[in-house]
XYZ file of C-alpha atoms in Angstrom:
423
model
C -24.253 -10.576 -6.886
C -27.974 -11.067 -6.378
C -30.170 -8.038 -5.660
C -31.197 -9.602 -2.354
C -27.583 -9.891 -1.157
C -26.945 -6.247 -2.028
C -30.086 -5.238 -0.109
C -29.006 -7.302 2.902
C -25.541 -5.721 2.731
C -26.980 -2.222 2.756
C -29.290 -3.076 5.638
C -26.579 -4.240 8.042
C -23.259 -2.777 6.798
C -22.208 0.890 7.217
C -23.255 3.275 4.454
C -19.649 4.482 4.128
C -18.439 0.993 3.185
C -18.044 1.608 -0.542
C -18.643 -1.073 -3.170
C -17.111 -1.124 -6.640
C -19.283 -0.977 -9.762
C -22.857 0.088 -10.434
C -23.814 -3.553 -9.964
C -21.459 -4.869 -7.247
C -20.111 -8.388 -7.658
C -19.427 -11.200 -5.197
C -16.233 -13.160 -5.871
C -16.819 -16.821 -5.077
C -13.750 -18.629 -6.437
C -10.253 -17.980 -7.700
C -7.227 -19.664 -9.228
C -3.962 -18.019 -10.144
C -4.623 -14.495 -11.406
C -8.313 -15.155 -12.133
C -11.520 -15.035 -10.140
C -15.159 -15.938 -10.779
C -18.212 -14.081 -9.513
C -21.480 -15.495 -8.199
C -23.024 -15.246 -11.671
C -20.278 -17.419 -13.185
C -18.440 -14.616 -14.987
C -14.644 -14.855 -14.920
C -12.182 -12.000 -14.560
C -8.467 -11.365 -14.739
C -7.756 -9.665 -11.417
C -5.543 -6.582 -11.610
C -6.425 -5.304 -8.131
C -6.053 -8.482 -6.027
C -8.205 -7.538 -3.043
C -6.515 -4.119 -2.808
C -2.977 -5.466 -3.340
C -3.482 -8.297 -0.857
C -3.576 -11.510 -2.913
C 0.009 -10.801 -3.864
C 0.730 -14.086 -5.631
C -2.817 -14.809 -6.750
C -5.424 -17.297 -5.632
C -5.259 -20.925 -4.499
C -1.464 -21.082 -4.499
C -0.515 -24.689 -3.570
C 2.501 -23.698 -1.462
C 0.433 -21.320 0.659
C -2.601 -23.598 0.900
C -0.490 -26.574 1.968
C 1.377 -24.564 4.600
C -1.927 -23.407 6.098
C -3.369 -26.924 5.972
C -0.322 -28.305 7.798
C -0.859 -25.783 10.579
C -4.597 -26.467 10.744
C -3.853 -30.177 11.037
C -2.057 -29.540 14.335
C -5.332 -28.323 15.819
C -3.682 -25.052 16.870
C -4.917 -21.924 15.099
C -4.195 -19.552 17.979
C -2.088 -19.372 21.124
C -1.382 -15.586 21.553
C 1.922 -13.795 22.035
C 2.005 -15.087 25.619
C 3.623 -18.212 24.152
C 6.485 -18.865 21.789
C 5.372 -19.204 18.143
C 7.962 -20.820 15.911
C 6.511 -19.502 12.663
C 6.463 -15.977 14.062
C 10.140 -16.066 14.996
C 11.029 -17.569 11.618
C 9.174 -14.849 9.711
C 10.603 -12.077 11.905
C 14.114 -13.335 11.185
C 13.485 -13.150 7.436
C 11.935 -9.681 7.562
C 14.669 -8.302 9.831
C 17.315 -9.594 7.410
C 15.562 -8.271 4.302
C 14.792 -4.858 5.815
C 18.357 -3.592 5.823
C 17.640 -1.914 9.163
C 20.561 -2.510 11.549
C 19.821 -4.667 14.606
C 16.165 -4.914 13.539
C 13.254 -6.311 15.551
C 9.725 -7.099 14.357
C 6.281 -6.770 15.941
C 3.300 -8.385 14.221
C -0.210 -6.961 14.002
C -3.366 -7.816 12.060
C -3.403 -4.924 9.585
C -1.601 -1.953 8.125
C -3.642 0.411 10.249
C -2.451 -1.334 13.415
C 1.097 -1.368 12.110
C 1.066 2.377 11.500
C -0.458 3.014 14.925
C 2.406 1.028 16.453
C 5.030 2.953 14.491
C 3.512 6.271 15.578
C 3.571 5.107 19.193
C 7.241 4.062 18.934
C 8.215 7.407 17.427
C 6.129 9.514 19.817
C 7.590 7.758 22.853
C 11.168 7.875 21.577
C 10.995 11.589 20.791
C 8.591 12.574 23.623
C 6.324 14.562 21.297
C 3.031 14.193 19.468
C 4.179 16.144 16.403
C 4.449 14.122 13.183
C 5.280 15.015 9.604
C 3.286 13.370 6.830
C 2.705 13.823 3.122
C -0.142 15.589 1.385
C -2.533 13.141 -0.329
C -1.357 10.321 1.963
C -3.388 7.512 3.536
C -2.232 5.489 6.540
C -5.383 3.774 7.851
C -8.846 4.332 9.235
C -8.111 4.467 12.995
C -8.052 7.584 15.167
C -4.277 8.048 15.054
C -3.835 6.928 11.455
C -6.336 9.410 10.054
C -4.418 12.131 11.881
C -1.525 11.581 9.465
C -3.744 11.031 6.425
C -3.540 13.943 4.011
C -6.717 13.261 2.059
C -9.940 14.838 3.310
C -12.122 12.164 1.694
C -10.671 9.617 4.157
C -10.541 11.831 7.256
C -13.530 11.798 9.587
C -12.475 14.259 12.294
C -10.117 17.214 12.530
C -8.765 16.300 15.970
C -6.259 13.542 16.593
C -3.844 12.137 19.178
C -1.046 13.379 16.899
C -0.319 16.897 15.697
C 0.486 16.547 11.996
C 2.220 18.870 9.550
C 1.851 17.958 5.870
C 4.632 18.225 3.311
C 4.889 18.562 -0.450
C 6.405 15.759 -2.502
C 3.597 14.137 -4.471
C 1.810 17.211 -5.794
C 3.734 18.278 -8.883
C 0.412 18.994 -10.595
C 0.109 22.213 -8.590
C 0.818 25.420 -10.541
C 3.750 26.460 -8.347
C 5.663 23.321 -9.372
C 4.731 23.259 -13.069
C 7.614 22.525 -15.389
C 10.125 21.801 -12.623
C 12.765 19.118 -13.111
C 13.063 16.342 -10.527
C 16.054 18.120 -9.031
C 14.333 21.497 -8.807
C 11.154 19.997 -7.349
C 13.144 18.039 -4.763
C 15.013 21.182 -3.731
C 11.744 23.120 -3.440
C 10.297 20.372 -1.225
C 13.391 20.297 0.991
C 13.245 24.048 1.460
C 9.555 23.739 2.337
C 10.406 21.080 4.938
C 12.915 23.452 6.516
C 10.295 26.203 6.492
C 7.694 23.951 8.158
C 10.181 23.048 10.896
C 10.996 26.718 11.402
C 7.397 27.946 11.470
C 4.588 25.435 11.969
C 6.344 22.892 14.170
C 6.482 23.782 17.840
C 9.573 22.163 19.305
C 10.565 18.570 18.701
C 9.002 16.416 15.972
C 8.702 12.640 16.324
C 8.860 11.335 12.774
C 8.070 11.662 9.122
C 5.727 8.849 8.037
C 5.486 8.426 4.283
C 4.394 5.968 1.605
C 7.069 5.533 -1.098
C 4.147 5.340 -3.545
C 0.802 6.608 -2.268
C -1.924 3.966 -2.470
C -5.246 5.710 -1.930
C -3.552 8.807 -3.338
C -3.711 7.178 -6.761
C -0.157 5.771 -6.966
C 1.287 9.273 -6.875
C 4.966 9.299 -5.969
C 7.813 11.708 -5.335
C 10.949 11.758 -7.484
C 13.382 9.013 -6.532
C 15.746 10.399 -3.911
C 13.337 12.859 -2.296
C 13.165 10.912 0.964
C 16.953 10.686 1.100
C 17.060 14.462 0.753
C 14.382 14.784 3.432
C 16.312 12.463 5.735
C 19.383 14.670 5.617
C 17.238 17.414 7.139
C 15.469 15.050 9.552
C 18.806 13.797 10.865
C 19.806 17.354 11.782
C 16.860 17.413 14.204
C 16.880 13.746 15.287
C 13.506 13.189 13.592
C 12.778 9.563 12.696
C 11.810 8.275 9.247
C 8.991 5.694 9.032
C 8.306 4.143 5.639
C 4.736 2.898 5.181
C 5.348 -0.182 3.008
C 1.841 -1.604 3.312
C 1.424 -1.440 -0.476
C 5.000 -1.115 -1.772
C 6.841 -3.962 -0.031
C 7.982 -7.411 -1.180
C 9.332 -6.359 -4.586
C 6.161 -4.881 -6.036
C 7.843 -1.766 -7.435
C 10.414 -3.882 -9.266
C 13.254 -1.498 -8.386
C 13.625 -2.402 -4.715
C 12.346 -5.094 -2.393
C 10.915 -2.274 -0.269
C 9.663 0.898 -1.922
C 11.905 3.150 0.151
C 14.939 1.554 -1.510
C 14.085 3.564 -4.632
C 15.214 6.610 -2.634
C 18.554 5.172 -1.552
C 17.853 5.537 2.138
C 17.316 3.213 5.107
C 14.441 4.269 7.397
C 14.317 3.892 11.164
C 11.170 1.774 10.858
C 8.960 0.237 8.189
C 5.364 -0.874 8.409
C 3.912 -3.686 6.309
C 0.714 -5.698 5.781
C -1.547 -6.626 2.837
C 0.348 -8.914 0.437
C 2.578 -10.668 2.940
C -0.129 -13.150 3.962
C -1.546 -13.510 0.434
C -5.032 -12.980 1.812
C -4.452 -13.973 5.428
C -4.492 -11.112 7.921
C -0.971 -10.051 8.862
C 0.755 -6.732 9.402
C 3.652 -5.449 11.398
C 6.510 -3.103 12.097
C 10.229 -3.688 11.624
C 12.415 -1.160 13.424
C 15.760 -0.622 15.066
C 15.937 -2.602 18.319
C 16.696 0.579 20.266
C 13.430 2.050 19.021
C 11.340 -1.126 19.357
C 12.553 -2.057 22.835
C 12.143 1.413 24.338
C 8.442 1.177 25.257
C 8.189 0.803 29.052
C 4.687 -0.690 29.300
C 3.815 -4.336 28.724
C 2.367 -4.982 25.262
C 0.933 -7.812 23.214
C -1.120 -8.544 20.131
C -3.752 -11.182 20.795
C -4.235 -12.247 17.184
C -1.199 -10.583 15.593
C 1.276 -13.157 14.318
C -1.040 -16.108 14.937
C 0.199 -19.537 13.763
C -2.086 -19.765 10.699
C -1.225 -16.312 9.368
C 2.443 -16.992 10.015
C 2.273 -20.221 8.027
C 0.707 -18.362 5.113
C 3.135 -15.442 5.332
C 6.245 -17.623 5.524
C 5.094 -19.596 2.496
C 4.223 -16.417 0.576
C 7.529 -14.688 1.292
C 9.481 -17.835 0.419
C 7.577 -18.069 -2.881
C 8.356 -14.439 -3.731
C 12.060 -14.927 -3.043
C 12.447 -18.342 -4.657
C 10.736 -17.218 -7.878
C 12.435 -13.771 -7.946
C 9.099 -12.036 -8.327
C 10.708 -8.632 -7.900
C 12.366 -9.151 -11.289
C 9.075 -10.327 -12.770
C 7.339 -7.222 -11.419
C 9.934 -5.016 -13.099
C 9.668 -6.841 -16.420
C 5.880 -7.087 -16.620
C 5.487 -3.548 -15.321
C 7.695 -2.170 -18.087
C 5.527 -3.900 -20.680
C 2.193 -2.774 -19.260
C 3.157 0.787 -18.320
C 4.850 1.310 -21.675
C 1.807 -0.081 -23.461
C -0.569 2.110 -21.495
C 1.447 5.221 -22.249
C 1.361 4.407 -25.950
C -2.386 3.721 -25.822
C -3.050 6.969 -23.949
C -1.408 9.188 -26.549
C -4.011 11.365 -28.156
C -6.763 10.446 -25.694
C -7.935 13.693 -24.082
C -9.561 11.905 -21.132
C -6.156 10.604 -19.937
C -4.075 13.037 -17.893
C -1.270 10.725 -16.830
C 0.001 7.140 -16.817
C 2.399 6.378 -13.964
C 3.792 3.549 -11.883
C 6.688 1.326 -10.937
C 6.709 -2.408 -11.505
C 3.321 -4.015 -10.951
C 1.898 -0.899 -9.328
C 0.543 1.454 -11.980
C -2.306 3.858 -12.609
C -4.166 5.869 -15.213
C -5.240 9.344 -14.145
C -8.329 10.608 -15.939
C -9.983 13.970 -16.392
C -12.544 13.446 -13.644
C -14.127 10.909 -11.308
C -16.912 10.157 -13.787
C -14.355 9.074 -16.392
C -12.561 6.884 -13.842
C -15.842 5.170 -12.972
C -16.620 4.657 -16.647
C -13.200 3.089 -17.265
C -13.686 0.726 -14.329
C -17.047 -0.383 -15.736
C -15.593 -0.810 -19.236
C -12.813 -3.014 -17.856
C -15.252 -5.108 -15.832
C -17.459 -5.676 -18.865
C -14.395 -6.981 -20.726
C -13.319 -9.254 -17.871
C -10.739 -7.205 -15.951
C -10.960 -6.049 -12.316
C -9.229 -2.770 -11.418
C -9.365 -0.306 -8.533
C -9.635 3.421 -8.068
C -8.127 6.197 -6.003
C -6.665 9.661 -6.270
C -7.262 12.824 -4.297
C -10.210 13.613 -6.563
C -11.330 10.026 -7.230
C -10.185 10.259 -10.842
C -7.495 7.571 -10.905
C -7.830 3.933 -11.932
C -5.072 1.998 -10.160
C -3.865 -1.538 -10.672
C -1.593 -4.017 -8.890
C -1.736 -7.505 -10.453
C -0.235 -10.571 -8.769
C 3.558 -10.480 -8.718
C 3.678 -13.800 -10.578
C 1.693 -12.410 -13.520
C 2.597 -14.267 -16.723
C 3.525 -12.794 -20.098
C 0.182 -13.912 -21.536
C -1.792 -12.394 -18.636
C 0.102 -9.109 -18.918
C -0.690 -8.962 -22.635
C -4.334 -9.836 -22.015
C -4.730 -7.197 -19.321
C -3.038 -4.542 -21.433
C -5.310 -5.366 -24.382
C -8.428 -5.007 -22.219
C -7.186 -1.728 -20.764
C -6.392 -0.393 -24.229
C -9.801 -1.385 -25.586
C -11.516 0.125 -22.545
C -9.633 3.417 -22.899
C -10.565 3.580 -26.564
C -14.215 2.885 -25.735
C -14.130 5.602 -23.091
C -12.722 8.064 -25.578
C -15.382 7.156 -28.129
C -18.283 7.604 -25.699
């Protein structure tokens, strides 16, 4: 990126719009799992536009589907008209969701999707009280930040929802040290019961939770925690909303949706990011009884537009036809196992965690995380960051990552960790 472009960016874009790297880059082209910046330097992309270019760049099947739609001359009609591609995609998502009698509403982003899910739950239960997880992130809008359990991403203390935050992704705390998965799950369930008996005033609408926390640094509860939570929720009629914005479409390798790792079917799921492989699409899939209950007229002007639907249908078909869930599991095992081996004996590394092609390295502090990001960039690998304390480097390569690309990325990560340790 030229110095002049960075100066222009800072002059007209908000100061809180963070840029990666000491010298931010502009990505100008991409093919497969690789991108090129404005200076001509190439990179293997292990962060894919924050998990959004799910099957990489310039995928012929997606490009051709979009071009066919553009050739009709219709890029937008609105939800006031029938949209064939929208109905087709909704049918696929409803079938894949496992939610009985499911219906789908499309939005433009994960934030909008989560706002919609909160509205559905609040109306159905006639309450503004919501349960959420500590360290969570659900979007940047007024309602979404109300259920975000990370102060670095929360602008105001007041909200249209009244949130109570639960344990489940904080095993690093002293009170949970040394606990087995079973003991930690039981402690969390008892805490949920205590919250409902003390902090919650009357009815609660829903628990909204990410199966693996994105901004939280890919922290995750033990498999089965949300099933244990749901047993308690069902006693009170409280709904379960799974935020699948980052965990859907087979990325975790274990389940097509992240919540499947817990052996439970939610009342609603939200999605976005990777489904359009770069085109803006989000949405909610929920039980028809829940979705149809809203009494007011609603629409989404740009949500589910014909171009995004063409891209999303092609992307989802590609994922299914190439069994990319299995590829995510296989490549993730290789990379996560390799990272754990490389991290042994490195004092700067606190943890290596992940499922499938969604994995992270937690470091001693934010400075170390920044240094690892820079070391990876210098060696030709793009990664992201996160964590409650900004000390986690997180990665989510394309789901169609090849054996050679997985080996290359692991080698760069290993070399970068070793360089960090030597510095």
